[in-house]
Amino acid sequence: MPSLTHQNIYTVSRLNAEVRLLLENEMGVVWLVGEISNFSAPVSGHWYLSLKDSRAQVKCAMFKGSNRLVRFKPHNGQQVLVKARLSLYEPRGDYQIIIENMQPEGDGRLQQEFDQLKMQLAAEGLFSQQLKKTLPEHPHCVGIITSKTGAALHDILQVLKRRDPSLPVIIYPTLVQGEDAALQIAQAIGCANSRAECDVLIVGRGGGSLEDLWCFNHEIVARTIAASEIPIISAVGHEIDVTIADFVADMRAPTPSAAAEMVSRDNSHKKQKLASYQQKLAGAIRYYFTHQQAHLKQRQHQLDKQHPIHRLQRQQQQLDDLNLRVERAIQRYLSTANQHVARSHHRLQLRSPEKQLREQKHRLILCEGQLTTAMERALLASQHRYTLLIDKLNTVSPLATLSRGYSITQNDRGKVIHSVDEIKRGDKLVTRLAQGEIHSTVD
């Protein structure tokens, strides 16, 4: 087991920092196509998203200095083509890519493939002027590789007929648009070389979109043109249209008609020769600029790796991440506080004097009802006993006896006279009848 030293014991921070440098320095810039998911655009102005396909996904960040140049609004589910550099978000150890350019997949893929093939072939030297073959000064036969029904063939034949009707022409018909066009164009060039009937070839078609002209940007066409023993003039589209075939061909004509003028003989030989030199010079300049552009991109990439904006972008991403964590922590705290308040409110309601007062009032109402009922029952019972006592009193009452015809006699002192022996002459007597009294004097 190798001995451990302070130098080969990593901290997590040091490990993530070195892995980030490895990713950024070794991989450089990559092109990536995928579907957007988890798209987020916080107030900082940066974009965070994932790019995925059917089997994998990768986290991405696009900082506002780059995303402000995007001409569309990205959305989840959209297929895009991005130019990015690999990196690592050190605080979380997340492998990610930093997007520098983004375009919809359909619009950007062809341009990206064009740039890649152009850089590749330029690096191989296929655009070098040293490989260019000189056009014959007086061609004996011209070969035309294009569509037999296209306007380009008509224009070329019209110019040749006007300038040099005696010049023989051989047409190698082929498709100039669609999936099979590139292979057919390469086969036509190969056929012309194997038959060796012509001393110059015009390869081209009329103008169109990048997609229409795409068969002239295929690698097989470029390598077949470079390998041709017969000098080839590329006459694709209009003057503003540029294809890979233009860079590889021995001469580029701005239009098919201009290619016909280059190979036809007339009084403008000197102009043609000058135009040839101009084309070669333009080709040399284009090659020089292509080479210098590649060199500049390499230096720019090396400079970008040391640019402080990358560190600032990582810190901005960290800030966004911390802001998100703070927001989530605040939300959790508020949720917990709200739950605590709700529980306290519930407990307060259970112990509320108002609730107790309501309960006591309810008990008081019940007691009042019970008391009223008890009083009514006691009153009824008293009334019943009172009635019974009245009946008993009436039974033994002297008034009842008086009502049957009897009377009660009393002296003036209120004593009831039971016998005549209890009175004497001159006593005042009161005789109570059922109705009224009789006052008399004993005689």
Short mmCIF file of C-alpha atoms in Angstrom, two decimals:
data_model
loop_
_atom_site.label_atom_id
_atom_site.label_comp_id
_atom_site.label_asym_id
_atom_site.label_seq_id
_atom_site.Cartn_x
_atom_site.Cartn_y
_atom_site.Cartn_z
CA MET A 1 0.00 0.00 0.00
CA PRO A 2 1.53 3.38 -0.99
CA SER A 3 2.32 5.71 1.85
CA LEU A 4 -0.04 8.62 2.42
CA THR A 5 1.27 12.15 2.39
CA HIS A 6 -0.32 15.51 2.89
CA GLN A 7 -0.25 16.09 -0.88
CA ASN A 8 -2.31 13.01 -1.88
CA ILE A 9 -4.98 13.33 0.80
CA TYR A 10 -7.85 15.31 -0.71
CA THR A 11 -10.51 17.36 0.96
CA VAL A 12 -13.93 17.26 -0.68
CA SER A 13 -13.58 20.90 -1.76
CA ARG A 14 -10.16 20.27 -3.33
CA LEU A 15 -11.42 17.14 -5.10
CA ASN A 16 -14.43 18.95 -6.60
CA ALA A 17 -12.25 21.89 -7.66
CA GLU A 18 -9.77 19.64 -9.47
CA VAL A 19 -12.52 17.57 -11.11
CA ARG A 20 -14.08 20.81 -12.37
CA LEU A 21 -10.75 21.90 -13.88
CA LEU A 22 -10.32 18.48 -15.50
CA LEU A 23 -13.77 18.68 -17.09
CA GLU A 24 -13.33 22.25 -18.29
CA ASN A 25 -9.77 21.80 -19.59
CA GLU A 26 -10.00 18.35 -21.17
CA MET A 27 -13.47 18.37 -22.77
CA GLY A 28 -13.63 21.98 -23.89
CA VAL A 29 -16.69 23.04 -25.90
CA VAL A 30 -19.26 20.42 -26.93
CA TRP A 31 -22.46 20.47 -28.98
CA LEU A 32 -25.41 18.72 -27.37
CA VAL A 33 -28.96 17.99 -28.49
CA GLY A 34 -31.73 17.06 -26.10
CA GLU A 35 -35.16 17.78 -24.64
CA ILE A 36 -35.63 20.55 -22.05
CA SER A 37 -37.04 19.59 -18.65
CA ASN A 38 -37.15 21.21 -15.18
CA PHE A 39 -36.72 24.66 -16.76
CA SER A 40 -36.35 27.46 -14.18
CA ALA A 41 -35.72 31.20 -14.63
CA PRO A 42 -35.23 32.87 -11.20
CA VAL A 43 -35.15 36.64 -10.69
CA SER A 44 -31.36 36.63 -11.08
CA GLY A 45 -31.88 36.25 -14.84
CA HIS A 46 -29.99 32.95 -15.13
CA TRP A 47 -31.61 29.80 -16.56
CA TYR A 48 -31.40 26.37 -14.98
CA LEU A 49 -32.65 23.26 -16.77
CA SER A 50 -31.98 19.64 -17.62
CA LEU A 51 -31.37 18.19 -21.07
CA LYS A 52 -32.55 14.63 -21.50
CA ASP A 53 -33.08 11.89 -24.03
CA SER A 54 -34.77 8.51 -23.66
CA ARG A 55 -31.96 7.10 -21.47
CA ALA A 56 -30.22 9.88 -19.54
CA GLN A 57 -30.24 13.52 -18.51
CA VAL A 58 -27.71 16.19 -17.51
CA LYS A 59 -28.11 19.38 -15.46
CA CYS A 60 -27.44 22.66 -17.25
CA ALA A 61 -27.03 26.34 -16.45
CA MET A 62 -27.19 29.27 -18.88
CA PHE A 63 -26.20 32.60 -17.39
CA LYS A 64 -27.97 35.82 -18.36
CA GLY A 65 -24.96 37.12 -20.29
CA SER A 66 -25.52 34.25 -22.73
CA ASN A 67 -29.28 33.65 -22.58
CA ARG A 68 -30.12 37.25 -23.49
CA LEU A 69 -28.92 36.40 -27.03
CA VAL A 70 -31.42 33.53 -27.38
CA ARG A 71 -34.17 34.56 -29.80
CA PHE A 72 -36.90 32.26 -28.42
CA LYS A 73 -38.38 31.36 -25.05
CA PRO A 74 -37.34 27.83 -24.04
CA HIS A 75 -40.00 25.58 -22.52
CA ASN A 76 -40.19 22.07 -21.11
CA GLY A 77 -40.45 19.39 -23.78
CA GLN A 78 -38.67 21.46 -26.47
CA GLN A 79 -35.84 19.88 -28.47
CA VAL A 80 -32.81 22.19 -28.65
CA LEU A 81 -29.24 22.20 -29.85
CA VAL A 82 -26.77 23.82 -27.46
CA LYS A 83 -23.11 24.79 -27.50
CA ALA A 84 -21.71 24.32 -24.01
CA ARG A 85 -18.69 23.57 -21.88
CA LEU A 86 -18.52 20.92 -19.19
CA SER A 87 -18.16 21.94 -15.56
CA LEU A 88 -18.88 20.92 -12.00
CA TYR A 89 -20.99 22.77 -9.41
CA GLU A 90 -18.55 22.38 -6.53
CA PRO A 91 -20.83 22.99 -3.49
CA ARG A 92 -23.03 20.00 -4.40
CA GLY A 93 -20.58 18.02 -6.49
CA ASP A 94 -23.07 18.07 -9.40
CA TYR A 95 -21.70 17.47 -12.88
CA GLN A 96 -23.28 20.03 -15.22
CA ILE A 97 -22.81 21.88 -18.49
CA ILE A 98 -22.65 25.66 -18.92
CA ILE A 99 -24.60 26.60 -22.05
CA GLU A 100 -23.15 29.37 -24.20
CA ASN A 101 -25.50 29.16 -27.20
CA MET A 102 -28.95 27.64 -27.70
CA GLN A 103 -31.09 27.19 -30.77
CA PRO A 104 -34.05 24.99 -31.75
CA GLU A 105 -32.82 21.61 -32.91
CA GLY A 106 -34.20 21.86 -36.47
CA ASP A 107 -32.58 25.24 -37.20
CA GLY A 108 -29.28 24.68 -35.46
CA ARG A 109 -28.35 21.09 -36.25
CA LEU A 110 -27.53 21.69 -39.93
CA GLN A 111 -25.48 24.81 -39.19
CA GLN A 112 -23.59 22.99 -36.43
CA GLU A 113 -22.88 20.02 -38.70
CA PHE A 114 -21.75 22.45 -41.40
CA ASP A 115 -19.31 24.17 -39.02
CA GLN A 116 -17.98 20.87 -37.67
CA LEU A 117 -17.33 19.39 -41.12
CA LYS A 118 -15.81 22.66 -42.31
CA MET A 119 -13.40 22.74 -39.37
CA GLN A 120 -12.56 19.05 -39.78
CA LEU A 121 -11.80 19.28 -43.50
CA ALA A 122 -9.89 22.53 -43.03
CA ALA A 123 -7.76 20.86 -40.38
CA GLU A 124 -7.05 18.02 -42.83
CA GLY A 125 -5.94 20.55 -45.45
CA LEU A 126 -8.67 19.82 -48.02
CA PHE A 127 -9.18 23.55 -48.54
CA SER A 128 -5.49 24.21 -49.16
CA GLN A 129 -4.64 26.07 -52.36
CA GLN A 130 -1.78 23.65 -52.92
CA LEU A 131 -4.35 20.95 -53.70
CA LYS A 132 -6.29 23.07 -56.18
CA LYS A 133 -5.98 22.00 -59.81
CA THR A 134 -5.68 24.64 -62.53
CA LEU A 135 -8.58 24.89 -64.94
CA PRO A 136 -7.69 24.19 -68.56
CA GLU A 137 -7.23 27.39 -70.52
CA HIS A 138 -9.07 25.97 -73.54
CA PRO A 139 -11.36 23.11 -72.42
CA HIS A 140 -12.08 20.47 -75.08
CA CYS A 141 -15.13 19.07 -73.31
CA VAL A 142 -17.19 20.24 -70.37
CA GLY A 143 -19.02 17.90 -68.00
CA ILE A 144 -22.09 19.10 -66.12
CA ILE A 145 -23.25 17.32 -62.97
CA THR A 146 -26.70 18.62 -62.03
CA SER A 147 -30.41 17.85 -62.34
CA LYS A 148 -31.52 17.29 -65.91
CA THR A 149 -34.75 19.21 -65.21
CA GLY A 150 -33.31 22.09 -63.18
CA ALA A 151 -32.95 25.73 -64.14
CA ALA A 152 -29.18 25.53 -63.53
CA LEU A 153 -28.68 23.19 -66.51
CA HIS A 154 -30.73 25.49 -68.72
CA ASP A 155 -28.70 28.54 -67.68
CA ILE A 156 -25.35 26.78 -68.24
CA LEU A 157 -26.35 25.53 -71.70
CA GLN A 158 -27.66 28.96 -72.68
CA VAL A 159 -24.35 30.64 -71.76
CA LEU A 160 -22.24 27.96 -73.53
CA LYS A 161 -24.41 28.20 -76.63
CA ARG A 162 -24.00 31.96 -76.71
CA ARG A 163 -20.27 32.07 -75.99
CA ASP A 164 -18.89 28.88 -77.53
CA PRO A 165 -21.44 26.78 -79.45
CA SER A 166 -18.74 24.36 -80.66
CA LEU A 167 -17.70 23.30 -77.13
CA PRO A 168 -18.82 19.69 -76.47
CA VAL A 169 -20.93 19.15 -73.34
CA ILE A 170 -21.61 15.91 -71.47
CA ILE A 171 -24.39 15.88 -68.90
CA TYR A 172 -24.23 13.56 -65.91
CA PRO A 173 -27.78 13.83 -64.54
CA THR A 174 -28.24 13.42 -60.80
CA LEU A 175 -30.45 14.44 -57.93
CA VAL A 176 -29.40 17.72 -56.32
CA GLN A 177 -31.77 17.65 -53.34
CA GLY A 178 -32.92 15.00 -50.87
CA GLU A 179 -31.44 12.11 -48.92
CA ASP A 180 -30.01 10.24 -51.93
CA ALA A 181 -28.62 13.31 -53.70
CA ALA A 182 -25.17 13.36 -52.02
CA LEU A 183 -24.42 9.74 -52.95
CA GLN A 184 -25.60 10.29 -56.55
CA ILE A 185 -23.46 13.42 -56.92
CA ALA A 186 -20.40 11.53 -55.65
CA GLN A 187 -21.16 8.65 -58.03
CA ALA A 188 -21.53 11.07 -60.96
CA ILE A 189 -18.11 12.63 -60.20
CA GLY A 190 -16.61 9.16 -59.97
CA CYS A 191 -18.26 8.16 -63.26
CA ALA A 192 -16.88 11.26 -65.02
CA ASN A 193 -13.38 10.49 -63.74
CA SER A 194 -13.54 6.85 -64.75
CA ARG A 195 -14.78 7.70 -68.26
CA ALA A 196 -12.26 10.57 -68.63
CA GLU A 197 -14.37 12.29 -71.30
CA CYS A 198 -14.09 15.83 -69.94
CA ASP A 199 -11.25 18.08 -68.91
CA VAL A 200 -13.39 20.20 -66.54
CA LEU A 201 -16.55 19.52 -64.50
CA ILE A 202 -19.25 21.91 -63.35
CA VAL A 203 -21.06 20.63 -60.26
CA GLY A 204 -24.01 22.62 -59.01
CA ARG A 205 -27.63 23.63 -58.92
CA GLY A 206 -29.81 26.71 -58.43
CA GLY A 207 -30.34 28.55 -55.16
CA GLY A 208 -32.30 27.40 -52.12
CA SER A 209 -32.30 27.13 -48.36
CA LEU A 210 -29.52 25.53 -46.32
CA GLU A 211 -31.58 22.36 -46.17
CA ASP A 212 -32.16 22.41 -49.96
CA LEU A 213 -28.41 22.74 -50.60
CA TRP A 214 -27.45 20.27 -47.88
CA CYS A 215 -26.35 17.48 -50.24
CA PHE A 216 -23.38 19.71 -51.23
CA ASN A 217 -22.36 19.84 -47.54
CA HIS A 218 -21.98 16.06 -47.18
CA GLU A 219 -18.56 14.69 -46.41
CA ILE A 220 -18.79 12.10 -49.20
CA VAL A 221 -19.28 14.87 -51.79
CA ALA A 222 -16.42 16.94 -50.34
CA ARG A 223 -13.97 14.04 -50.34
CA THR A 224 -15.02 12.93 -53.83
CA ILE A 225 -14.43 16.45 -55.17
CA ALA A 226 -11.03 16.58 -53.47
CA ALA A 227 -10.08 13.19 -54.96
CA SER A 228 -11.22 14.05 -58.50
CA GLU A 229 -8.51 14.03 -61.18
CA ILE A 230 -10.65 16.36 -63.28
CA PRO A 231 -10.74 20.03 -62.18
CA ILE A 232 -14.12 20.86 -60.68
CA ILE A 233 -15.98 24.16 -60.55
CA SER A 234 -18.54 24.41 -57.74
CA ALA A 235 -21.58 26.37 -58.91
CA VAL A 236 -24.10 25.91 -56.12
CA GLY A 237 -26.91 28.39 -55.62
CA HIS A 238 -26.53 32.15 -55.71
CA GLU A 239 -23.51 34.23 -54.84
CA ILE A 240 -24.51 34.45 -51.16
CA ASP A 241 -24.91 30.65 -50.82
CA VAL A 242 -21.80 28.92 -49.46
CA THR A 243 -21.35 25.14 -49.23
CA ILE A 244 -18.55 22.76 -48.25
CA ALA A 245 -18.25 21.90 -51.95
CA ASP A 246 -17.26 25.52 -52.65
CA PHE A 247 -14.29 25.25 -50.26
CA VAL A 248 -13.06 21.91 -51.63
CA ALA A 249 -13.59 22.55 -55.36
CA ASP A 250 -10.77 23.84 -57.52
CA MET A 251 -12.84 26.91 -58.35
CA ARG A 252 -16.04 28.43 -56.99
CA ALA A 253 -18.48 30.16 -59.31
CA PRO A 254 -21.05 32.50 -57.77
CA THR A 255 -23.79 31.07 -60.04
CA PRO A 256 -24.15 28.24 -62.58
CA SER A 257 -24.14 30.84 -65.39
CA ALA A 258 -20.85 32.24 -64.09
CA ALA A 259 -19.36 28.72 -64.15
CA ALA A 260 -20.35 28.40 -67.79
CA GLU A 261 -18.61 31.68 -68.56
CA MET A 262 -15.44 30.45 -66.84
CA VAL A 263 -15.10 27.40 -69.10
CA SER A 264 -16.26 28.95 -72.38
CA ARG A 265 -13.89 30.61 -74.86
CA ASP A 266 -14.51 34.15 -76.10
CA ASN A 267 -12.70 37.41 -76.37
CA SER A 268 -12.60 37.77 -72.62
CA HIS A 269 -9.82 35.19 -72.00
CA LYS A 270 -7.82 37.67 -70.06
CA LYS A 271 -10.82 38.52 -67.92
CA GLN A 272 -11.42 34.84 -67.36
CA LYS A 273 -7.80 34.33 -66.35
CA LEU A 274 -8.00 37.30 -64.04
CA ALA A 275 -11.22 35.97 -62.59
CA SER A 276 -9.45 32.64 -62.10
CA TYR A 277 -6.65 34.32 -60.23
CA GLN A 278 -9.18 36.29 -58.24
CA GLN A 279 -11.00 33.08 -57.36
CA LYS A 280 -7.73 31.44 -56.32
CA LEU A 281 -6.80 34.48 -54.28
CA ALA A 282 -10.24 34.52 -52.68
CA GLY A 283 -9.88 30.80 -51.99
CA ALA A 284 -6.47 31.33 -50.46
CA ILE A 285 -7.82 34.14 -48.32
CA ARG A 286 -10.75 31.98 -47.25
CA TYR A 287 -8.40 29.15 -46.37
CA TYR A 288 -6.14 31.51 -44.45
CA PHE A 289 -9.05 33.00 -42.55
CA THR A 290 -10.48 29.53 -41.86
CA HIS A 291 -7.14 28.40 -40.47
CA GLN A 292 -6.73 31.60 -38.47
CA GLN A 293 -10.30 31.32 -37.21
CA ALA A 294 -9.61 27.82 -35.93
CA HIS A 295 -6.43 29.04 -34.29
CA LEU A 296 -8.29 32.01 -32.80
CA LYS A 297 -11.05 29.73 -31.42
CA GLN A 298 -8.42 27.54 -29.82
CA ARG A 299 -6.78 30.56 -28.17
CA GLN A 300 -10.20 31.93 -27.24
CA HIS A 301 -11.09 28.65 -25.58
CA GLN A 302 -7.85 28.71 -23.60
CA LEU A 303 -8.57 32.31 -22.61
CA ASP A 304 -12.18 31.49 -21.69
CA LYS A 305 -11.02 28.80 -19.27
CA GLN A 306 -9.12 31.46 -17.32
CA HIS A 307 -11.82 34.12 -17.62
CA PRO A 308 -13.05 35.44 -14.24
CA ILE A 309 -16.63 35.36 -15.53
CA HIS A 310 -16.67 31.58 -15.06
CA ARG A 311 -15.87 31.95 -11.38
CA LEU A 312 -18.50 34.69 -11.14
CA GLN A 313 -21.02 32.44 -12.86
CA ARG A 314 -20.32 29.63 -10.39
CA GLN A 315 -20.76 32.08 -7.52
CA GLN A 316 -23.98 33.37 -9.06
CA GLN A 317 -25.23 29.82 -9.35
CA GLN A 318 -24.27 29.26 -5.71
CA LEU A 319 -26.19 32.40 -4.77
CA ASP A 320 -29.27 31.18 -6.62
CA ASP A 321 -28.96 27.83 -4.88
CA LEU A 322 -28.62 29.51 -1.47
CA ASN A 323 -31.59 31.77 -2.20
CA LEU A 324 -33.66 28.72 -3.06
CA ARG A 325 -32.59 26.99 0.14
CA VAL A 326 -33.41 30.13 2.19
CA GLU A 327 -36.84 30.34 0.56
CA ARG A 328 -37.52 26.69 1.34
CA ALA A 329 -36.29 27.14 4.95
CA ILE A 330 -38.55 30.18 5.38
CA GLN A 331 -41.48 28.26 3.96
CA ARG A 332 -40.81 25.34 6.33
CA TYR A 333 -40.46 27.75 9.28
CA LEU A 334 -43.69 29.55 8.38
CA SER A 335 -45.49 26.24 7.93
CA THR A 336 -44.27 25.04 11.36
CA ALA A 337 -45.17 28.38 12.97
CA ASN A 338 -48.64 28.31 11.40
CA GLN A 339 -49.19 24.78 12.70
CA HIS A 340 -48.03 25.87 16.18
CA VAL A 341 -50.36 28.89 16.10
CA ALA A 342 -53.25 26.68 14.98
CA ARG A 343 -52.62 24.21 17.82
CA SER A 344 -52.30 27.05 20.37
CA HIS A 345 -55.49 28.63 19.07
CA HIS A 346 -57.27 25.28 19.39
CA ARG A 347 -56.02 24.85 22.96
CA LEU A 348 -57.03 28.44 23.79
CA GLN A 349 -60.48 27.82 22.41
CA LEU A 350 -60.79 24.71 24.60
CA ARG A 351 -59.89 26.81 27.67
CA SER A 352 -61.72 29.95 26.63
CA PRO A 353 -63.86 31.68 29.40
CA GLU A 354 -66.42 32.31 26.71
CA LYS A 355 -66.88 28.60 26.20
CA GLN A 356 -67.00 28.01 29.96
CA LEU A 357 -69.52 30.85 30.31
CA ARG A 358 -71.68 29.29 27.61
CA GLU A 359 -71.51 25.96 29.44
CA GLN A 360 -72.40 27.62 32.80
CA LYS A 361 -75.26 29.49 31.16
CA HIS A 362 -76.47 26.22 29.75
CA ARG A 363 -76.26 24.60 33.19
CA LEU A 364 -78.06 27.65 34.72
CA ILE A 365 -80.86 27.32 32.19
CA LEU A 366 -81.15 23.63 33.03
CA CYS A 367 -81.16 24.41 36.76
CA GLU A 368 -83.76 27.13 36.26
CA GLY A 369 -85.91 24.69 34.37
CA GLN A 370 -85.45 22.04 37.04
CA LEU A 371 -86.20 24.62 39.80
CA THR A 372 -89.33 25.84 38.03
CA THR A 373 -90.50 22.27 37.56
CA ALA A 374 -89.80 21.49 41.24
CA MET A 375 -91.61 24.66 42.38
CA GLU A 376 -94.61 23.86 40.18
CA ARG A 377 -94.70 20.32 41.58
CA ALA A 378 -94.37 21.65 45.18
CA LEU A 379 -97.13 24.21 44.55
CA LEU A 380 -99.42 21.54 43.13
CA ALA A 381 -98.70 19.32 46.12
CA SER A 382 -99.39 22.22 48.55
CA GLN A 383 -102.57 23.10 46.71
CA HIS A 384 -103.66 19.49 46.94
CA ARG A 385 -102.93 19.34 50.67
CA TYR A 386 -104.67 22.70 51.15
CA THR A 387 -107.76 21.37 49.43
CA LEU A 388 -107.74 18.25 51.62
CA LEU A 389 -107.36 20.39 54.77
CA ILE A 390 -110.21 22.66 53.71
CA ASP A 391 -112.36 19.63 53.15
CA LYS A 392 -111.43 18.29 56.59
CA LEU A 393 -111.96 21.74 58.13
CA ASN A 394 -115.32 22.08 56.50
CA THR A 395 -116.23 18.69 57.89
CA VAL A 396 -115.63 19.81 61.48
CA SER A 397 -116.48 23.52 60.99
CA PRO A 398 -119.34 24.95 63.12
CA LEU A 399 -120.39 26.88 60.06
CA ALA A 400 -121.33 23.62 58.47
CA THR A 401 -123.48 22.84 61.56
CA LEU A 402 -125.08 26.25 61.37
CA SER A 403 -125.95 25.67 57.75
CA ARG A 404 -128.10 22.73 58.85
CA GLY A 405 -130.33 24.98 61.03
CA TYR A 406 -128.35 25.09 64.22
CA SER A 407 -127.05 28.22 65.97
CA ILE A 408 -124.35 29.18 68.43
CA THR A 409 -124.92 31.51 71.35
CA GLN A 410 -122.15 33.44 73.01
CA ASN A 411 -122.04 35.92 75.82
CA ASP A 412 -120.54 39.35 75.42
CA ARG A 413 -117.16 37.88 76.27
CA GLY A 414 -117.37 35.43 73.35
CA LYS A 415 -117.88 32.36 75.52
CA VAL A 416 -120.19 29.75 74.03
CA ILE A 417 -123.25 29.11 76.18
CA HIS A 418 -123.84 25.43 76.65
CA SER A 419 -126.49 25.65 79.44
CA VAL A 420 -129.03 28.15 80.79
CA ASP A 421 -127.20 27.87 84.03
CA GLU A 422 -124.41 29.83 82.53
CA ILE A 423 -126.53 32.99 82.02
CA LYS A 424 -128.42 35.43 84.24
CA ARG A 425 -130.86 38.15 83.69
CA GLY A 426 -129.50 41.11 81.90
CA ASP A 427 -126.64 39.29 80.04
CA LYS A 428 -125.99 40.33 76.49
CA LEU A 429 -126.06 37.38 74.12
CA VAL A 430 -125.05 36.95 70.47
CA THR A 431 -126.67 34.14 68.53
CA ARG A 432 -124.80 33.23 65.34
CA LEU A 433 -126.92 31.71 62.61
CA ALA A 434 -125.91 30.38 59.22
CA GLN A 435 -126.89 33.77 57.86
CA GLY A 436 -126.22 36.68 60.25
CA GLU A 437 -126.37 37.21 64.07
CA ILE A 438 -129.03 37.97 66.65
CA HIS A 439 -128.21 40.24 69.58
CA SER A 440 -130.41 39.80 72.62
CA THR A 441 -130.69 40.52 76.32
CA VAL A 442 -131.65 37.87 78.85
CA ASP A 443 -135.01 38.74 80.45
#
